[in-house]
PDB file of C-alpha atoms in Angstrom:
ATOM      1  CA  GLU A   1       0.019  -0.035  -0.162  1.00 76.00           C
ATOM      2  CA  GLU A   2       2.791   2.412   1.011  1.00 83.00           C
ATOM      3  CA  LEU A   3       4.213   1.845  -2.611  1.00 88.00           C
ATOM      4  CA  GLY A   4       1.057   2.157  -4.408  1.00 88.00           C
ATOM      5  CA  LEU A   5       0.956  -1.396  -5.621  1.00 90.00           C
ATOM      6  CA  LYS A   6      -2.247  -3.561  -5.898  1.00 90.00           C
ATOM      7  CA  ILE A   7      -2.485  -7.212  -5.641  1.00 88.00           C
ATOM      8  CA  GLY A   8      -3.550  -8.919  -8.728  1.00 87.00           C
ATOM      9  CA  GLU A   9      -2.163  -6.034 -10.887  1.00 86.00           C
ATOM     10  CA  ASP A  10       1.379  -5.087  -9.608  1.00 90.00           C
ATOM     11  CA  LEU A  11       2.040  -8.113  -7.780  1.00 92.00           C
ATOM     12  CA  GLU A  12       0.748 -11.532  -6.469  1.00 93.00           C
ATOM     13  CA  ILE A  13       0.771 -12.909  -3.120  1.00 95.00           C
ATOM     14  CA  ALA A  14       1.227 -16.737  -2.423  1.00 97.00           C
ATOM     15  CA  TYR A  15       1.502 -18.941   0.656  1.00 96.00           C
ATOM     16  CA  CYS A  16       2.993 -22.356   1.415  1.00 96.00           C
ATOM     17  CA  PRO A  17       2.473 -23.276   5.029  1.00 94.00           C
ATOM     18  CA  GLU A  18       5.268 -24.699   6.885  1.00 91.00           C
ATOM     19  CA  ARG A  19       5.464 -28.476   7.336  1.00 88.00           C
ATOM     20  CA  PHE A  20       8.100 -29.466   9.744  1.00 82.00           C
ATOM     21  CA  ASN A  21       8.496 -31.925  12.543  1.00 81.00           C
ATOM     22  CA  PRO A  22      11.465 -31.226  14.695  1.00 82.00           C
ATOM     23  CA  GLY A  23      13.234 -34.438  15.793  1.00 81.00           C
ATOM     24  CA  ASP A  24      11.754 -36.254  12.840  1.00 82.00           C
ATOM     25  CA  PRO A  25      14.347 -36.824  10.044  1.00 81.00           C
ATOM     26  CA  ALA A  26      11.650 -38.876   8.028  1.00 81.00           C
ATOM     27  CA  HIS A  27       9.530 -35.963   7.543  1.00 83.00           C
ATOM     28  CA  GLY A  28      12.063 -33.078   6.633  1.00 81.00           C
ATOM     29  CA  VAL A  29      11.676 -30.255   4.062  1.00 83.00           C
ATOM     30  CA  ARG A  30      12.193 -32.527   1.437  1.00 87.00           C
ATOM     31  CA  GLN A  31      10.037 -35.488   2.514  1.00 89.00           C
ATOM     32  CA  VAL A  32       6.670 -33.556   3.060  1.00 92.00           C
ATOM     33  CA  ALA A  33       3.838 -32.819   0.633  1.00 95.00           C
ATOM     34  CA  ARG A  34       3.194 -29.196   0.248  1.00 96.00           C
ATOM     35  CA  VAL A  35       0.186 -26.899  -0.569  1.00 97.00           C
ATOM     36  CA  ILE A  36       0.345 -23.666  -2.447  1.00 98.00           C
ATOM     37  CA  GLY A  37      -2.394 -20.891  -2.050  1.00 98.00           C
ATOM     38  CA  CYS A  38      -2.698 -17.874  -4.398  1.00 97.00           C
ATOM     39  CA  SER A  39      -5.594 -16.158  -6.065  1.00 94.00           C
ATOM     40  CA  ASN A  40      -3.839 -16.377  -9.387  1.00 96.00           C
ATOM     41  CA  PRO A  41      -3.735 -19.750 -10.753  1.00 96.00           C
ATOM     42  CA  GLU A  42      -0.843 -19.101 -12.886  1.00 96.00           C
ATOM     43  CA  VAL A  43       1.230 -18.093 -10.173  1.00 96.00           C
ATOM     44  CA  GLY A  44       0.223 -21.029  -8.229  1.00 97.00           C
ATOM     45  CA  ASP A  45       0.969 -23.548 -11.003  1.00 97.00           C
ATOM     46  CA  ALA A  46       4.485 -21.839 -11.329  1.00 97.00           C
ATOM     47  CA  LEU A  47       5.202 -22.263  -7.605  1.00 97.00           C
ATOM     48  CA  VAL A  48       3.994 -25.845  -7.845  1.00 97.00           C
ATOM     49  CA  ALA A  49       6.904 -26.485 -10.250  1.00 97.00           C
ATOM     50  CA  LEU A  50       9.281 -24.688  -8.274  1.00 96.00           C
ATOM     51  CA  TYR A  51       8.381 -26.686  -5.070  1.00 95.00           C
ATOM     52  CA  GLN A  52       8.398 -29.863  -6.974  1.00 95.00           C
ATOM     53  CA  ARG A  53      12.240 -29.544  -7.280  1.00 94.00           C
ATOM     54  CA  LEU A  54      12.398 -29.174  -3.442  1.00 92.00           C
ATOM     55  CA  THR A  55      10.550 -32.223  -2.358  1.00 91.00           C
ATOM     56  CA  THR A  56      10.170 -35.662  -3.426  1.00 92.00           C
ATOM     57  CA  GLU A  57       6.369 -35.634  -2.248  1.00 93.00           C
ATOM     58  CA  ASP A  58       3.165 -34.136  -3.594  1.00 96.00           C
ATOM     59  CA  VAL A  59       2.874 -30.451  -4.310  1.00 97.00           C
ATOM     60  CA  ARG A  60      -0.477 -29.113  -4.871  1.00 97.00           C
ATOM     61  CA  TYR A  61      -2.149 -25.831  -5.962  1.00 98.00           C
ATOM     62  CA  VAL A  62      -5.322 -25.621  -3.782  1.00 98.00           C
ATOM     63  CA  GLY A  63      -6.707 -22.259  -4.606  1.00 97.00           C
ATOM     64  CA  LYS A  64      -6.871 -18.913  -3.079  1.00 95.00           C
ATOM     65  CA  LEU A  65      -4.277 -18.063  -0.187  1.00 95.00           C
ATOM     66  CA  GLU A  66      -7.060 -18.387   2.570  1.00 97.00           C
ATOM     67  CA  VAL A  67      -7.455 -22.427   1.651  1.00 98.00           C
ATOM     68  CA  ALA A  68      -3.697 -22.789   2.351  1.00 97.00           C
ATOM     69  CA  GLU A  69      -3.577 -20.811   5.581  1.00 97.00           C
ATOM     70  CA  ALA A  70      -6.693 -22.542   6.936  1.00 97.00           C
ATOM     71  CA  ALA A  71      -5.280 -25.958   6.156  1.00 97.00           C
ATOM     72  CA  LYS A  72      -1.968 -25.143   8.106  1.00 96.00           C
ATOM     73  CA  VAL A  73      -4.352 -24.093  11.149  1.00 97.00           C
ATOM     74  CA  ILE A  74      -6.303 -27.083  10.827  1.00 97.00           C
ATOM     75  CA  GLU A  75      -3.715 -29.555  10.769  1.00 96.00           C
ATOM     76  CA  ASN A  76      -2.733 -28.608  14.325  1.00 97.00           C
ATOM     77  CA  VAL A  77      -6.464 -28.043  15.296  1.00 98.00           C
ATOM     78  CA  GLN A  78      -7.189 -31.635  14.668  1.00 98.00           C
ATOM     79  CA  ARG A  79      -4.145 -33.060  16.537  1.00 97.00           C
ATOM     80  CA  ASP A  80      -5.091 -30.968  19.551  1.00 98.00           C
ATOM     81  CA  ILE A  81      -8.555 -32.313  19.636  1.00 99.00           C
ATOM     82  CA  ASN A  82      -7.348 -35.725  19.346  1.00 98.00           C
ATOM     83  CA  ILE A  83      -4.825 -35.536  21.974  1.00 98.00           C
ATOM     84  CA  ALA A  84      -7.540 -33.483  24.264  1.00 99.00           C
ATOM     85  CA  LEU A  85      -9.658 -36.665  23.925  1.00 99.00           C
ATOM     86  CA  VAL A  86      -7.322 -39.374  25.303  1.00 99.00           C
ATOM     87  CA  ASN A  87      -6.241 -36.756  27.853  1.00 99.00           C
ATOM     88  CA  GLU A  88      -9.578 -36.576  29.252  1.00 99.00           C
ATOM     89  CA  LEU A  89     -10.085 -40.344  28.786  1.00 99.00           C
ATOM     90  CA  ALA A  90      -6.782 -40.373  30.968  1.00 99.00           C
ATOM     91  CA  ARG A  91      -8.813 -38.507  33.779  1.00 98.00           C
ATOM     92  CA  ILE A  92     -11.841 -40.661  33.464  1.00 99.00           C
ATOM     93  CA  PHE A  93     -10.874 -44.174  33.248  1.00 99.00           C
ATOM     94  CA  PRO A  94      -8.382 -44.415  36.267  1.00 98.00           C
ATOM     95  CA  ALA A  95     -11.577 -42.985  38.381  1.00 98.00           C
ATOM     96  CA  LEU A  96     -13.365 -46.340  36.956  1.00 99.00           C
ATOM     97  CA  ASP A  97     -10.349 -48.529  38.097  1.00 98.00           C
ATOM     98  CA  VAL A  98      -9.413 -48.845  34.333  1.00 99.00           C
ATOM     99  CA  ASP A  99      -6.068 -48.208  32.479  1.00 99.00           C
ATOM    100  CA  VAL A 100      -6.602 -46.004  29.732  1.00 99.00           C
ATOM    101  CA  GLU A 101      -3.938 -47.631  27.712  1.00 98.00           C
ATOM    102  CA  ASP A 102      -5.683 -51.048  28.027  1.00 98.00           C
ATOM    103  CA  VAL A 103      -8.686 -49.409  26.320  1.00 99.00           C
ATOM    104  CA  LEU A 104      -6.863 -47.722  23.565  1.00 98.00           C
ATOM    105  CA  SER A 105      -4.876 -50.916  22.785  1.00 98.00           C
ATOM    106  CA  ALA A 106      -8.392 -52.797  22.620  1.00 98.00           C
ATOM    107  CA  ALA A 107     -10.009 -50.192  20.697  1.00 98.00           C
ATOM    108  CA  ALA A 108      -7.051 -49.956  18.306  1.00 98.00           C
ATOM    109  CA  THR A 109      -8.023 -53.625  17.100  1.00 98.00           C
ATOM    110  CA  LYS A 110     -10.545 -51.811  14.848  1.00 98.00           C
ATOM    111  CA  TRP A 111      -9.490 -50.815  11.500  1.00 97.00           C
ATOM    112  CA  ASN A 112     -10.653 -47.163  11.649  1.00 97.00           C
ATOM    113  CA  PHE A 113      -9.644 -46.307  15.195  1.00 98.00           C
ATOM    114  CA  HIS A 114      -6.923 -43.634  15.502  1.00 96.00           C
ATOM    115  CA  ARG A 115      -4.704 -44.011  18.430  1.00 97.00           C
ATOM    116  CA  TYR A 116      -3.161 -41.173  20.537  1.00 98.00           C
ATOM    117  CA  THR A 117      -1.308 -41.347  23.894  1.00 97.00           C
ATOM    118  CA  PRO A 118      -1.987 -39.145  27.001  1.00 98.00           C
ATOM    119  CA  GLY A 119       0.802 -37.030  28.543  1.00 98.00           C
ATOM    120  CA  VAL A 120       1.263 -34.089  30.923  1.00 98.00           C
ATOM    121  CA  GLY A 121       0.418 -31.672  28.324  1.00 97.00           C
ATOM    122  CA  VAL A 122       0.704 -30.253  24.893  1.00 97.00           C
ATOM    123  CA  GLY A 123       3.686 -27.927  23.919  1.00 96.00           C
ATOM    124  CA  GLY A 124       5.613 -26.569  20.944  1.00 94.00           C
ATOM    125  CA  HIS A 125       4.920 -23.188  18.702  1.00 91.00           C
ATOM    126  CA  CYS A 126       2.071 -24.870  16.781  1.00 93.00           C
ATOM    127  CA  ILE A 127      -0.379 -27.400  18.396  1.00 95.00           C
ATOM    128  CA  PRO A 128      -1.311 -25.306  21.581  1.00 96.00           C
ATOM    129  CA  VAL A 129      -1.078 -22.000  19.666  1.00 96.00           C
ATOM    130  CA  ASP A 130      -2.687 -22.475  16.162  1.00 96.00           C
ATOM    131  CA  PRO A 131      -6.324 -23.362  17.559  1.00 98.00           C
ATOM    132  CA  TYR A 132      -6.505 -19.760  18.969  1.00 98.00           C
ATOM    133  CA  TYR A 133      -6.269 -18.491  15.528  1.00 97.00           C
ATOM    134  CA  MET A 134      -9.152 -20.511  14.422  1.00 98.00           C
ATOM    135  CA  ILE A 135     -11.027 -19.642  17.545  1.00 98.00           C
ATOM    136  CA  GLN A 136     -10.628 -16.021  17.014  1.00 98.00           C
ATOM    137  CA  ARG A 137     -11.699 -16.015  13.351  1.00 97.00           C
ATOM    138  CA  ALA A 138     -14.712 -17.976  14.036  1.00 98.00           C
ATOM    139  CA  ALA A 139     -15.523 -15.383  16.751  1.00 98.00           C
ATOM    140  CA  ASP A 140     -15.006 -12.630  14.193  1.00 98.00           C
ATOM    141  CA  VAL A 141     -17.858 -14.085  11.901  1.00 98.00           C
ATOM    142  CA  GLY A 142     -19.904 -14.894  14.975  1.00 98.00           C
ATOM    143  CA  VAL A 143     -19.362 -18.641  14.691  1.00 98.00           C
ATOM    144  CA  PRO A 144     -18.992 -20.397  17.996  1.00 97.00           C
ATOM    145  CA  ALA A 145     -15.894 -22.914  18.047  1.00 98.00           C
ATOM    146  CA  GLY A 146     -17.042 -24.939  21.136  1.00 98.00           C
ATOM    147  CA  LEU A 147     -15.174 -27.973  20.263  1.00 99.00           C
ATOM    148  CA  ILE A 148     -11.838 -26.602  19.469  1.00 99.00           C
ATOM    149  CA  THR A 149     -12.150 -24.374  22.784  1.00 99.00           C
ATOM    150  CA  ALA A 150     -13.199 -27.360  24.815  1.00 99.00           C
ATOM    151  CA  ALA A 151     -10.238 -29.106  23.407  1.00 99.00           C
ATOM    152  CA  ARG A 152      -7.823 -26.316  24.272  1.00 98.00           C
ATOM    153  CA  ALA A 153      -9.340 -26.163  27.729  1.00 98.00           C
ATOM    154  CA  VAL A 154      -8.477 -29.936  28.297  1.00 99.00           C
ATOM    155  CA  ASN A 155      -4.907 -29.974  27.293  1.00 99.00           C
ATOM    156  CA  ARG A 156      -4.213 -26.602  28.861  1.00 98.00           C
ATOM    157  CA  SER A 157      -5.329 -28.062  32.262  1.00 98.00           C
ATOM    158  CA  MET A 158      -3.335 -31.196  32.027  1.00 99.00           C
ATOM    159  CA  PRO A 159      -0.290 -29.874  33.919  1.00 99.00           C
ATOM    160  CA  SER A 160      -2.430 -28.642  36.789  1.00 98.00           C
ATOM    161  CA  HIS A 161      -4.340 -32.093  36.817  1.00 98.00           C
ATOM    162  CA  VAL A 162      -1.073 -33.937  36.900  1.00 99.00           C
ATOM    163  CA  ALA A 163       0.204 -31.706  39.688  1.00 98.00           C
ATOM    164  CA  GLY A 164      -2.663 -32.557  41.842  1.00 98.00           C
ATOM    165  CA  VAL A 165      -2.149 -36.217  41.232  1.00 98.00           C
ATOM    166  CA  LEU A 166       1.400 -36.039  42.120  1.00 98.00           C
ATOM    167  CA  SER A 167       0.752 -34.143  45.337  1.00 98.00           C
ATOM    168  CA  ASP A 168      -1.540 -36.919  46.383  1.00 97.00           C
ATOM    169  CA  LEU A 169       0.917 -39.638  45.523  1.00 98.00           C
ATOM    170  CA  MET A 170       3.477 -38.022  47.878  1.00 98.00           C
ATOM    171  CA  TRP A 171       1.085 -37.140  50.588  1.00 97.00           C
ATOM    172  CA  ASN A 172      -0.113 -40.740  50.616  1.00 97.00           C
ATOM    173  CA  ALA A 173       3.664 -41.967  50.717  1.00 98.00           C
ATOM    174  CA  GLY A 174       4.000 -40.172  53.665  1.00 97.00           C
ATOM    175  CA  VAL A 175       6.188 -37.127  52.377  1.00 97.00           C
ATOM    176  CA  PRO A 176       5.863 -34.320  54.733  1.00 90.00           C
ATOM    177  CA  ALA A 177       3.699 -31.429  53.267  1.00 80.00           C
ATOM    178  CA  GLY A 178       6.016 -28.385  52.560  1.00 89.00           C
ATOM    179  CA  GLU A 179       9.098 -30.565  52.255  1.00 95.00           C
ATOM    180  CA  ALA A 180       8.183 -32.475  49.026  1.00 98.00           C
ATOM    181  CA  LYS A 181      10.702 -32.515  46.225  1.00 98.00           C
ATOM    182  CA  VAL A 182       9.892 -33.229  42.597  1.00 99.00           C
ATOM    183  CA  LEU A 183      12.365 -34.019  39.736  1.00 99.00           C
ATOM    184  CA  LEU A 184      11.359 -33.474  36.305  1.00 99.00           C
ATOM    185  CA  LEU A 185      12.797 -35.419  33.741  1.00 99.00           C
ATOM    186  CA  GLY A 186      12.972 -33.539  30.301  1.00 98.00           C
ATOM    187  CA  TRP A 187      11.799 -30.147  30.050  1.00 98.00           C
ATOM    188  CA  SER A 188      11.528 -29.764  26.262  1.00 98.00           C
ATOM    189  CA  TYR A 189       8.202 -29.792  24.637  1.00 97.00           C
ATOM    190  CA  LYS A 190       9.172 -32.784  22.489  1.00 95.00           C
ATOM    191  CA  ALA A 191      11.722 -35.772  22.640  1.00 96.00           C
ATOM    192  CA  GLU A 192      15.123 -35.190  21.174  1.00 95.00           C
ATOM    193  CA  VAL A 193      14.362 -31.421  20.380  1.00 95.00           C
ATOM    194  CA  GLY A 194      16.066 -28.694  22.519  1.00 95.00           C
ATOM    195  CA  ASP A 195      13.059 -26.299  22.340  1.00 95.00           C
ATOM    196  CA  PRO A 196      10.960 -25.259  25.602  1.00 96.00           C
ATOM    197  CA  ARG A 197       8.580 -23.121  23.830  1.00 95.00           C
ATOM    198  CA  GLU A 198       4.973 -23.599  25.481  1.00 97.00           C
ATOM    199  CA  THR A 199       6.264 -26.787  27.113  1.00 98.00           C
ATOM    200  CA  PRO A 200       3.979 -28.388  29.465  1.00 98.00           C
ATOM    201  CA  ALA A 201       6.738 -28.717  31.991  1.00 98.00           C
ATOM    202  CA  GLU A 202       6.550 -24.993  32.748  1.00 98.00           C
ATOM    203  CA  PRO A 203       2.966 -24.866  34.109  1.00 98.00           C
ATOM    204  CA  LEU A 204       3.423 -28.157  35.843  1.00 99.00           C
ATOM    205  CA  ALA A 205       6.581 -26.831  37.658  1.00 98.00           C
ATOM    206  CA  GLU A 206       4.621 -23.439  38.467  1.00 98.00           C
ATOM    207  CA  THR A 207       1.745 -25.389  39.888  1.00 98.00           C
ATOM    208  CA  LEU A 208       3.891 -27.650  41.908  1.00 98.00           C
ATOM    209  CA  MET A 209       5.829 -24.658  43.307  1.00 97.00           C
ATOM    210  CA  ALA A 210       2.815 -22.703  44.060  1.00 97.00           C
ATOM    211  CA  LYS A 211       1.841 -25.670  46.302  1.00 96.00           C
ATOM    212  CA  GLY A 212       5.166 -25.244  48.134  1.00 96.00           C
ATOM    213  CA  ILE A 213       6.963 -28.263  46.620  1.00 98.00           C
ATOM    214  CA  THR A 214      10.485 -27.646  45.270  1.00 98.00           C
ATOM    215  CA  VAL A 215      10.958 -28.599  41.653  1.00 98.00           C
ATOM    216  CA  GLY A 216      14.152 -29.770  39.921  1.00 98.00           C
ATOM    217  CA  ALA A 217      14.557 -30.365  36.359  1.00 98.00           C
ATOM    218  CA  TRP A 218      17.000 -32.413  34.074  1.00 98.00           C
ATOM    219  CA  ASP A 219      17.097 -31.990  30.229  1.00 98.00           C
ATOM    220  CA  PRO A 220      20.420 -32.983  28.347  1.00 97.00           C
ATOM    221  CA  HIS A 221      19.132 -30.883  25.420  1.00 97.00           C
ATOM    222  CA  LEU A 222      18.881 -27.358  27.005  1.00 97.00           C
ATOM    223  CA  ASP A 223      21.174 -25.200  28.773  1.00 95.00           C
ATOM    224  CA  GLU A 224      20.820 -23.788  32.230  1.00 93.00           C
ATOM    225  CA  GLY A 225      19.304 -20.513  30.925  1.00 93.00           C
ATOM    226  CA  SER A 226      16.185 -22.415  29.496  1.00 95.00           C
ATOM    227  CA  TYR A 227      14.349 -22.607  32.951  1.00 97.00           C
ATOM    228  CA  PRO A 228      12.234 -20.287  34.770  1.00 96.00           C
ATOM    229  CA  VAL A 229      13.201 -18.731  38.132  1.00 95.00           C
ATOM    230  CA  GLY A 230      12.630 -20.984  40.978  1.00 97.00           C
ATOM    231  CA  VAL A 231      13.643 -24.434  39.225  1.00 98.00           C
ATOM    232  CA  GLU A 232      16.552 -26.324  40.605  1.00 97.00           C
ATOM    233  CA  VAL A 233      18.792 -26.916  37.591  1.00 97.00           C
ATOM    234  CA  VAL A 234      20.153 -30.499  37.531  1.00 97.00           C
ATOM    235  CA  THR A 235      23.307 -30.975  35.093  1.00 96.00           C
ATOM    236  CA  ASP A 236      24.405 -34.130  36.505  1.00 97.00           C
ATOM    237  CA  ILE A 237      21.461 -36.440  36.932  1.00 97.00           C
ATOM    238  CA  THR A 238      23.868 -38.916  38.718  1.00 96.00           C
ATOM    239  CA  ALA A 239      24.137 -36.184  41.578  1.00 94.00           C
ATOM    240  CA  ALA A 240      20.569 -35.525  41.960  1.00 96.00           C
ATOM    241  CA  GLN A 241      19.956 -36.272  45.559  1.00 95.00           C
ATOM    242  CA  GLY A 242      16.886 -36.211  47.841  1.00 97.00           C
ATOM    243  CA  TYR A 243      13.914 -35.939  45.637  1.00 98.00           C
ATOM    244  CA  ASP A 244      10.567 -37.689  46.460  1.00 98.00           C
ATOM    245  CA  MET A 245       9.160 -38.043  43.175  1.00 99.00           C
ATOM    246  CA  ALA A 246      10.676 -38.448  39.634  1.00 99.00           C
ATOM    247  CA  VAL A 247       8.401 -37.337  36.546  1.00 99.00           C
ATOM    248  CA  LEU A 248       9.063 -38.281  33.085  1.00 99.00           C
ATOM    249  CA  VAL A 249       8.003 -35.059  31.306  1.00 99.00           C
ATOM    250  CA  THR A 250       9.444 -35.687  27.770  1.00 98.00           C
ATOM    251  CA  ALA A 251      10.626 -38.904  26.468  1.00 98.00           C
ATOM    252  CA  HIS A 252      14.198 -38.038  25.416  1.00 97.00           C
ATOM    253  CA  LYS A 253      16.337 -41.224  24.566  1.00 97.00           C
ATOM    254  CA  ALA A 254      18.500 -40.050  27.438  1.00 98.00           C
ATOM    255  CA  CYS A 255      15.671 -40.161  29.938  1.00 98.00           C
ATOM    256  CA  LEU A 256      14.720 -43.618  28.841  1.00 98.00           C
ATOM    257  CA  ALA A 257      17.980 -44.868  29.002  1.00 97.00           C
ATOM    258  CA  LEU A 258      18.831 -43.763  32.690  1.00 98.00           C
ATOM    259  CA  ASP A 259      20.153 -46.282  35.132  1.00 98.00           C
ATOM    260  CA  TRP A 260      16.723 -46.330  36.989  1.00 98.00           C
ATOM    261  CA  ALA A 261      17.861 -48.801  39.916  1.00 98.00           C
ATOM    262  CA  SER A 262      20.793 -46.180  40.743  1.00 98.00           C
ATOM    263  CA  LEU A 263      18.506 -43.026  40.565  1.00 98.00           C
ATOM    264  CA  ALA A 264      15.812 -44.799  42.661  1.00 98.00           C
ATOM    265  CA  LYS A 265      18.748 -45.145  45.259  1.00 98.00           C
ATOM    266  CA  GLN A 266      19.387 -41.402  45.172  1.00 98.00           C
ATOM    267  CA  MET A 267      15.832 -40.584  46.006  1.00 98.00           C
ATOM    268  CA  ARG A 268      14.646 -39.632  49.287  1.00 98.00           C
ATOM    269  CA  THR A 269      11.167 -41.422  48.432  1.00 98.00           C
ATOM    270  CA  PRO A 270      11.463 -43.682  45.153  1.00 98.00           C
ATOM    271  CA  LEU A 271       8.399 -42.548  43.695  1.00 99.00           C
ATOM    272  CA  VAL A 272       8.154 -42.257  39.888  1.00 99.00           C
ATOM    273  CA  TYR A 273       5.479 -40.998  37.356  1.00 99.00           C
ATOM    274  CA  ASP A 274       5.446 -41.733  33.684  1.00 99.00           C
ATOM    275  CA  GLY A 275       3.938 -38.780  32.169  1.00 98.00           C
ATOM    276  CA  ARG A 276       4.261 -40.155  28.642  1.00 98.00           C
ATOM    277  CA  ARG A 277       3.207 -43.861  28.885  1.00 98.00           C
ATOM    278  CA  VAL A 278       6.548 -45.216  27.499  1.00 98.00           C
ATOM    279  CA  LEU A 279       8.122 -46.678  30.798  1.00 98.00           C
ATOM    280  CA  ASP A 280       7.885 -50.289  32.033  1.00 98.00           C
ATOM    281  CA  LEU A 281       6.250 -49.898  35.348  1.00 98.00           C
ATOM    282  CA  ASP A 282       6.920 -53.530  36.293  1.00 97.00           C
ATOM    283  CA  GLU A 283      10.647 -53.442  35.514  1.00 98.00           C
ATOM    284  CA  LEU A 284      10.830 -50.019  37.445  1.00 98.00           C
ATOM    285  CA  LYS A 285       9.111 -51.548  40.537  1.00 98.00           C
ATOM    286  CA  SER A 286      11.716 -54.449  40.361  1.00 97.00           C
ATOM    287  CA  SER A 287      14.257 -51.550  40.508  1.00 96.00           C
ATOM    288  CA  GLY A 288      12.855 -50.215  43.780  1.00 97.00           C
ATOM    289  CA  TRP A 289      10.414 -47.728  42.429  1.00 98.00           C
ATOM    290  CA  ASN A 290       6.705 -47.296  43.383  1.00 98.00           C
ATOM    291  CA  ALA A 291       5.571 -46.572  39.810  1.00 99.00           C
ATOM    292  CA  TYR A 292       2.730 -44.565  38.459  1.00 99.00           C
ATOM    293  CA  ALA A 293       1.481 -43.407  35.193  1.00 99.00           C
ATOM    294  CA  VAL A 294      -1.035 -40.964  33.650  1.00 99.00           C
ATOM    295  CA  GLY A 295      -4.143 -42.457  32.969  1.00 98.00           C
ATOM    296  CA  ARG A 296      -3.483 -45.551  35.057  1.00 98.00           C
ATOM    297  CA  PRO A 297      -5.269 -46.234  38.188  1.00 97.00           C
ATOM    298  CA  VAL A 298      -3.434 -45.750  41.506  1.00 92.00           C
TER     299      VAL A 298
END
């Protein structure tokens, strides 16, 4: 506008959404399908030809720019909703004395069931953010986005829910109120990624600290400046001493490969909580732990 240029006459605007999965080399820039949005089909076709040189997968012109923009948003909205469903089930089924993973495994025997895994929360710069764009645009045109809003509420509340579960477990184990110490294993929002943006570890830590619980954190993918004030940064996991609860927040390979038997001996109270449903709880119990997991009855 400042230059006096008009779209469609002096220039064209197109959009190709980012599709990138950090920590996943199988879906890098050259291994994913792309979509191109542009109001000018000729420009769209030219960009398709360009992007076909950059990826081995399908490149498609999808029409006007808004279609490509909306596709980017709902890709992440869909994941947020699916994750919210299993996170809500992970609260319901333990109250019914049923392990949510047993239910999901049974349901997954049906050909059209799409399986997701519950966890301590959703993080990153896409999934917990993009739904708000859709919610706002729906509000702009007077259309309620109840399902999207509800899903966000479920996922946003998971760290608080888990904090309550951890508090109860420590209380039941005889850990004195006001003296409890929790060690978070992993801080980044995703396994094998050194990125703390929107990580559920932060609201989990904040909720625990608000209860008077001391929180330490160990993440081999992050430096000491990645953590908020108040969190004890553990740089050497073999030197972590005196904690009452270890919580697997991020399923880094380094976290899964820990010497769990040795870590149990370093704990004041050997409680462990699998916040990603990737640990063998029976094996942990044989290593001296009292083991629990999200979505599993106590």
